[in-house]
Coordinates of C-alpha atoms in Angstrom, one line a residue:
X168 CA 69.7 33.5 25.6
X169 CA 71.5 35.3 28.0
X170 CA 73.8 32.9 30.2
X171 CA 76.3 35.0 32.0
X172 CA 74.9 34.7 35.2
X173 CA 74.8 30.9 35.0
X174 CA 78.2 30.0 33.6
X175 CA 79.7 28.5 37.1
X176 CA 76.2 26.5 37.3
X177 CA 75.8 22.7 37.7
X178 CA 72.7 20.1 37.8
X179 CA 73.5 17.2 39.4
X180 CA 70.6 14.5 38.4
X181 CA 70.1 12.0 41.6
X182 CA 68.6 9.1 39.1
X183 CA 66.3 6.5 39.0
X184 CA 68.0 4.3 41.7
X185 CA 71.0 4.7 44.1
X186 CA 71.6 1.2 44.8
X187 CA 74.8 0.3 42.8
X188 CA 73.7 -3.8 42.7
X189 CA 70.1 -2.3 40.3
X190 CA 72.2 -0.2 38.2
X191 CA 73.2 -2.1 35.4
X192 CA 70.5 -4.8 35.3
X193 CA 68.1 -1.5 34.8
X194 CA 70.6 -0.3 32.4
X195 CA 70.4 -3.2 30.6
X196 CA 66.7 -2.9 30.4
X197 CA 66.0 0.9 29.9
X198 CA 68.9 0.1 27.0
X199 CA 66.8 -2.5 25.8
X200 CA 63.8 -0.8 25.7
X201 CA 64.7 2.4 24.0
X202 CA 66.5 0.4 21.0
X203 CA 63.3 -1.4 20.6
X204 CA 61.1 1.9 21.0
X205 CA 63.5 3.1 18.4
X206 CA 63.8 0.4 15.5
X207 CA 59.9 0.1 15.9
X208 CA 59.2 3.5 15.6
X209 CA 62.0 4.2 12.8
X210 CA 59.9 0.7 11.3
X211 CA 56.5 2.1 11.2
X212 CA 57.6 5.3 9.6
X213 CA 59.6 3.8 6.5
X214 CA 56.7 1.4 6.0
X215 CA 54.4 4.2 5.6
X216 CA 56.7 6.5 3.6
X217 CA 57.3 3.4 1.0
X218 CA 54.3 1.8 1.0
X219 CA 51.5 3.6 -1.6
X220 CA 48.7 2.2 0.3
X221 CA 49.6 3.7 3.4
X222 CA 49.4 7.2 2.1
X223 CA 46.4 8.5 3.9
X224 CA 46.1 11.1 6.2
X225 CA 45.7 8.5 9.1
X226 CA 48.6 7.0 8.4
X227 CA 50.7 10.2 7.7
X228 CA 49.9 11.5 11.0
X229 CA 50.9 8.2 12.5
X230 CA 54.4 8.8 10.5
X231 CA 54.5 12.1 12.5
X232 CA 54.0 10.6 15.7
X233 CA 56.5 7.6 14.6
X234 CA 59.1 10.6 14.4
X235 CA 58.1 12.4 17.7
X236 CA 57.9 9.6 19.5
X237 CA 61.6 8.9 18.5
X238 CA 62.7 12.4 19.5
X239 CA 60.9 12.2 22.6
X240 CA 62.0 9.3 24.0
X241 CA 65.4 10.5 22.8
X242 CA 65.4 13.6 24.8
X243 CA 65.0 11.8 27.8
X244 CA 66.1 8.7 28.3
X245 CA 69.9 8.8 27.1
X246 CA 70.2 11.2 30.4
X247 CA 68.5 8.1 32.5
X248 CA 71.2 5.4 31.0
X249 CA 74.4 7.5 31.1
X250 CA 73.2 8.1 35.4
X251 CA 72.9 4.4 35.2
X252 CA 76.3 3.7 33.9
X253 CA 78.3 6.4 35.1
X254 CA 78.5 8.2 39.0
X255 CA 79.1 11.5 36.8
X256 CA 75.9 12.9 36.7
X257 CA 75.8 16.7 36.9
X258 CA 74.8 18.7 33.6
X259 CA 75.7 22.3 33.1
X260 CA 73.3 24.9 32.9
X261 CA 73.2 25.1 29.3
X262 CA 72.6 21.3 28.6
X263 CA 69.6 21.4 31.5
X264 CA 68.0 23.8 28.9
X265 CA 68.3 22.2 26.1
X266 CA 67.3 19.0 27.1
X267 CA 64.2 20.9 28.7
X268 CA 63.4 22.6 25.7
X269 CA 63.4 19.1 24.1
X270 CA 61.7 17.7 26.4
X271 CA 58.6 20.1 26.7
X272 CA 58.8 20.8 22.8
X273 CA 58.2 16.8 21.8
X274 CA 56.0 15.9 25.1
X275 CA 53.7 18.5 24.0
X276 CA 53.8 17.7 20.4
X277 CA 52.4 14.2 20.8
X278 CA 49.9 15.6 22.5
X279 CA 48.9 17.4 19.7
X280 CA 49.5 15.1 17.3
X281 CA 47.2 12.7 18.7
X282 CA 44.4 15.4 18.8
X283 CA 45.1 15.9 15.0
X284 CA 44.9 11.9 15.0
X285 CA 41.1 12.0 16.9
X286 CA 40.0 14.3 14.4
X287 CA 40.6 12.6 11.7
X288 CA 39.0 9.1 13.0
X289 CA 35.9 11.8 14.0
X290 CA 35.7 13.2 10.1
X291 CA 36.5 9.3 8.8
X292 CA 33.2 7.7 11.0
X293 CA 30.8 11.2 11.0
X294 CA 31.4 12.8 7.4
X295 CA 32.5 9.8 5.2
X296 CA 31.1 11.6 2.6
X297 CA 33.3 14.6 3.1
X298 CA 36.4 12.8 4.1
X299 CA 38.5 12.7 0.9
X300 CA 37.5 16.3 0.2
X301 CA 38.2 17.8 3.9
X302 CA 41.2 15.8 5.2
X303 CA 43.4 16.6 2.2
X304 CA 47.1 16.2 1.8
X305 CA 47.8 20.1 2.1
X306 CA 45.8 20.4 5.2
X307 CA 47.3 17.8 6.6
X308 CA 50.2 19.1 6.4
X309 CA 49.5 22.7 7.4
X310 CA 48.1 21.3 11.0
X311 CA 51.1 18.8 11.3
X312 CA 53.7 22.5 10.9
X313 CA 50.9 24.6 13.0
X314 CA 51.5 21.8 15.6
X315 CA 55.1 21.6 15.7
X316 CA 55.5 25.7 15.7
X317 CA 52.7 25.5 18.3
X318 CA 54.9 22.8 20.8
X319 CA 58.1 24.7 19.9
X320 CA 56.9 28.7 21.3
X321 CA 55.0 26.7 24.1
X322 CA 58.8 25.2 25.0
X323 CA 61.0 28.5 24.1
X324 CA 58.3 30.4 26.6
X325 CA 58.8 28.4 29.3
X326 CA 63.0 27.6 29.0
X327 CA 62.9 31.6 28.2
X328 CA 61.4 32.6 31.5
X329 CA 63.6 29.9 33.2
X330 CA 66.8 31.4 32.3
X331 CA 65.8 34.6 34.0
X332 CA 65.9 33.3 37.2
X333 CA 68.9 32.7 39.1
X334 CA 70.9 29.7 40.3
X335 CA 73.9 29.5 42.3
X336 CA 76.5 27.0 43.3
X337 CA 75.5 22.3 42.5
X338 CA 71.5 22.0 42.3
X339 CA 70.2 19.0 43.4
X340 CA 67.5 18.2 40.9
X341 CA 65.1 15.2 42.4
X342 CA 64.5 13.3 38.8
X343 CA 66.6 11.2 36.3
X344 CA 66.6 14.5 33.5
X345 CA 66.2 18.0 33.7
X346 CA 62.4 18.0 34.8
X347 CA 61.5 21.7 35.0
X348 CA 59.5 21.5 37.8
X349 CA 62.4 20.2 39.9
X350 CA 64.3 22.5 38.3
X351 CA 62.1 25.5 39.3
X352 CA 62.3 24.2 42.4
X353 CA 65.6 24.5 43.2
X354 CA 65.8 28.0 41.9
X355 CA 67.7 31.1 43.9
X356 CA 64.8 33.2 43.0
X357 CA 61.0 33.7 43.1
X358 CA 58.9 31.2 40.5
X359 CA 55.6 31.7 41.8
X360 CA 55.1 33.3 38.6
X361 CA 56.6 30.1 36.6
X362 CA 54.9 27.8 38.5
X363 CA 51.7 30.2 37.7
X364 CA 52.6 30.3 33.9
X365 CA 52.6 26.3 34.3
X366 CA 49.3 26.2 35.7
X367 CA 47.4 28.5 32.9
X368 CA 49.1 28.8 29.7
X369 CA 51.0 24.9 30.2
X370 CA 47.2 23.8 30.8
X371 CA 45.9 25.5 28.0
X372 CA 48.5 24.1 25.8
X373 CA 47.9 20.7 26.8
X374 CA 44.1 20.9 28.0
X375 CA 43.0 22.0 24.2
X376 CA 44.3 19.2 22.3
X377 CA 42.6 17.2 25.1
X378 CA 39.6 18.3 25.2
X379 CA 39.3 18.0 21.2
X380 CA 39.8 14.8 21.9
X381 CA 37.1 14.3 23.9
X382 CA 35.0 16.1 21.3
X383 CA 36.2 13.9 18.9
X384 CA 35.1 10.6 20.8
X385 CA 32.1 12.0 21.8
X386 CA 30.9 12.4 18.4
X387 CA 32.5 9.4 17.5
X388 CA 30.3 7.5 19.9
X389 CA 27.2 9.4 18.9
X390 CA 27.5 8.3 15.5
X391 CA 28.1 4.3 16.3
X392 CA 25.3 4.1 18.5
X393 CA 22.9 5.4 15.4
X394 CA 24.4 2.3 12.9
X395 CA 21.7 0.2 14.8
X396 CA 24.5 -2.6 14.0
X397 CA 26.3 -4.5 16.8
X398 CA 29.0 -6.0 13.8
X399 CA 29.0 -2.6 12.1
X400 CA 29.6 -0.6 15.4
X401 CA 32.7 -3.3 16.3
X402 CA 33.8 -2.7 12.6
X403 CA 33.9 1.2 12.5
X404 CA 35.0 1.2 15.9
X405 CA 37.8 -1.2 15.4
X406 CA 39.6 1.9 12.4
X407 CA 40.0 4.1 15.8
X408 CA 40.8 1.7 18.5
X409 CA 44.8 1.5 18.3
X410 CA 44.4 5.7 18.8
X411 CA 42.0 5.1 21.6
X412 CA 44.5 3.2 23.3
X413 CA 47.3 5.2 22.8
X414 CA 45.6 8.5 23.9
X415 CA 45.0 6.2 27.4
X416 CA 48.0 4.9 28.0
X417 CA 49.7 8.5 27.1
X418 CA 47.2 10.4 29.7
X419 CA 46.7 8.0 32.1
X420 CA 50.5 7.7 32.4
X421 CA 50.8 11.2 32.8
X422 CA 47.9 11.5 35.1
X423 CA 50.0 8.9 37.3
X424 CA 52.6 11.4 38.0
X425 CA 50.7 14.7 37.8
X426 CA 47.4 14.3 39.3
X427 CA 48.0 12.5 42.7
X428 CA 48.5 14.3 46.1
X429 CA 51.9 14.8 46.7
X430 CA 52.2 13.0 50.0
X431 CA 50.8 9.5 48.3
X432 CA 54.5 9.3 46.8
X433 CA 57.9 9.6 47.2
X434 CA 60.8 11.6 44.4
X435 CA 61.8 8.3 43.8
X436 CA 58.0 6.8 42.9
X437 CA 57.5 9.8 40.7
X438 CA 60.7 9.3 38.7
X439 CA 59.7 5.5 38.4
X440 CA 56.0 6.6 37.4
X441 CA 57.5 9.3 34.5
X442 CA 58.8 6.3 32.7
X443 CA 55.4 5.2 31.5
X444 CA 55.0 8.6 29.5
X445 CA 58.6 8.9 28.5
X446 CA 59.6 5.5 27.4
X447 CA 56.5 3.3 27.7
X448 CA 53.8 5.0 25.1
X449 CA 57.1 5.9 22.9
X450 CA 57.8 2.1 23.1
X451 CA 54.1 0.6 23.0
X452 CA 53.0 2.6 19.9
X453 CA 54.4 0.5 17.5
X454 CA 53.3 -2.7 18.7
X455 CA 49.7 -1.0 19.2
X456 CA 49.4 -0.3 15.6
X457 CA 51.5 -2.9 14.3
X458 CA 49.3 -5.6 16.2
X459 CA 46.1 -4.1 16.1
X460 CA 45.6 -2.5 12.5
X461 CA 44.7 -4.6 10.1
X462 CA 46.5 -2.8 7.0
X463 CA 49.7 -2.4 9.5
X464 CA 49.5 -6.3 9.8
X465 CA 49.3 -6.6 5.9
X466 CA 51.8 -4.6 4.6
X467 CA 54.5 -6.1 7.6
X468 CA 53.5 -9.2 5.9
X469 CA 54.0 -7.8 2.2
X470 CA 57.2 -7.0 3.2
X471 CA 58.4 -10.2 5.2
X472 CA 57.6 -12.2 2.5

């Protein structure tokens, strides 16, 4: 990565609050919060690792999203707490990109994670028969490396064409990290053609493993509503609901900040909204599948007592 023309460059980050009184009670609870998001996430994948029952494919692509979750929340929110704590908040050019990369590299592999996750709930409730045979360790883990090789090039495409604009002088970046639209947007040059990139190849990236998700629930529904069972519909249902509520709080947190008209909100109501994808799915996934899956709850109990 060529970086001689941004050596003398600096981000400065304005935060998620400017009032010095909110600082370190939201400190306190952003610290809180990612410690917990943490330990529960670093929970849920030792308990699948060392537990024999839990060697599924479900549960091996919850392991995955146990680790990216982790790293995502980790790209992220250590930026938020140190603006918190400290008036020192600008960021050379070098660590903007990095943490972008990060950031774009995990945020777009939980999205396809979680389309990996759909379509093994669809092949569990619409080819029982088949599962065992189609969803097989190996495969597993092929689409778990095609989907972190996929989020990485997705990342180094975008940070790549980034560092080829140019920047001059402090930045003033509108967001508590180095959010690349805001970045873009304080550019020296043309990004019309970033911004474009954005709009087609970032929208195929993360419209595909949507829209697979979809599918997947489509299908899904199609098959429950042919049981002819009210208690077995509730039963298969209840093997794909922690997922379900996962992918909703993941999108519609997103959606929050994405797909609003601009002048509904303010810099600072948009920074306050990207918490819910950054820290509050990262955060909630645990307690989602540690509350709401039956063999979850029984194996935390194995291991209590």
């Amino acid at each position: 990565m060529d970086l001689k023309n941004q050596t003398f460059i600096s981000f400065t980050l304005l935060g998620l609050s400017e009032n010095p009184s909110l600082r370190l009670p939201l400190f306190s609870f952003f610290m809180g919060a990612y410690i917990l998001c943490v330990m529960g996430n670093m929970l849920i994948f030792i308990l699948i690792s060392t537990q024999s029952q839990l060697h599924t494919p479900m549960y091996f692509l919850l392991s995955n999203l146990s680790v990216v979750d982790i790293c995502f929340v980790s790209s992220t929110i250590p930026t938020l707490l140190s603006t918190l704590l400290s008036d020192e908040r600008s960021f050379s050019f070098l660590s903007c990109i990095i943490q972008m990369f990060c950031f774009i590299s995990f945020g777009n592999l939980e999205n396809n994670i979680l389309a990996l996750m759909a379509y093994d709930r669809y092949m569990a409730i619409c080819n029982p028969l088949r599962y065992k045979s189609s969803m097989k360790n190996s495969l597993c883990v092929v689409l778990v490396v095609i989907s972190w090789l996929a989020a990485v090039l997705h990342s180094l495409l975008h940070t790549l064409m980034l560092n080829n604009l140019k920047y001059s002088g402090i930045k003033l970046v509108n967001h508590f990290f180095c959010e690349i639209a805001q970045v873009l947007s304080v550019s020296d040059s043309d990004t019309s053609f970033n911004f474009y990139l954005i709009l087609t190849e970032g929208a195929v990236s993360v419209g595909v493993p949507f829209l697979c998700i979809i599918m997947s629930y489509t299908f899904i529904l199609a098959a429950l509503f042919h049981l002819h069972s009210t208690e077995r519909m509730q039963k298969t249902f209840s093997t794909c609901s922690s997922h379900l509520t996962t992918v909703c709080l993941f999108y519609g947190t997103i959606a929050s900040v994405y797909f609003r008209p601009s002048s509904s909100s303010t810099g600072l109501r948009e920074r306050a909204a990207t918490i819910g994808y950054t820290l509050l799915t990262p955060m909630m996934n645990p307690i989602i599948y540690g509350l709401r899956n039956n063999a979850m709850k029984k194996v935390i109990s194995k291991v209590l007592q």
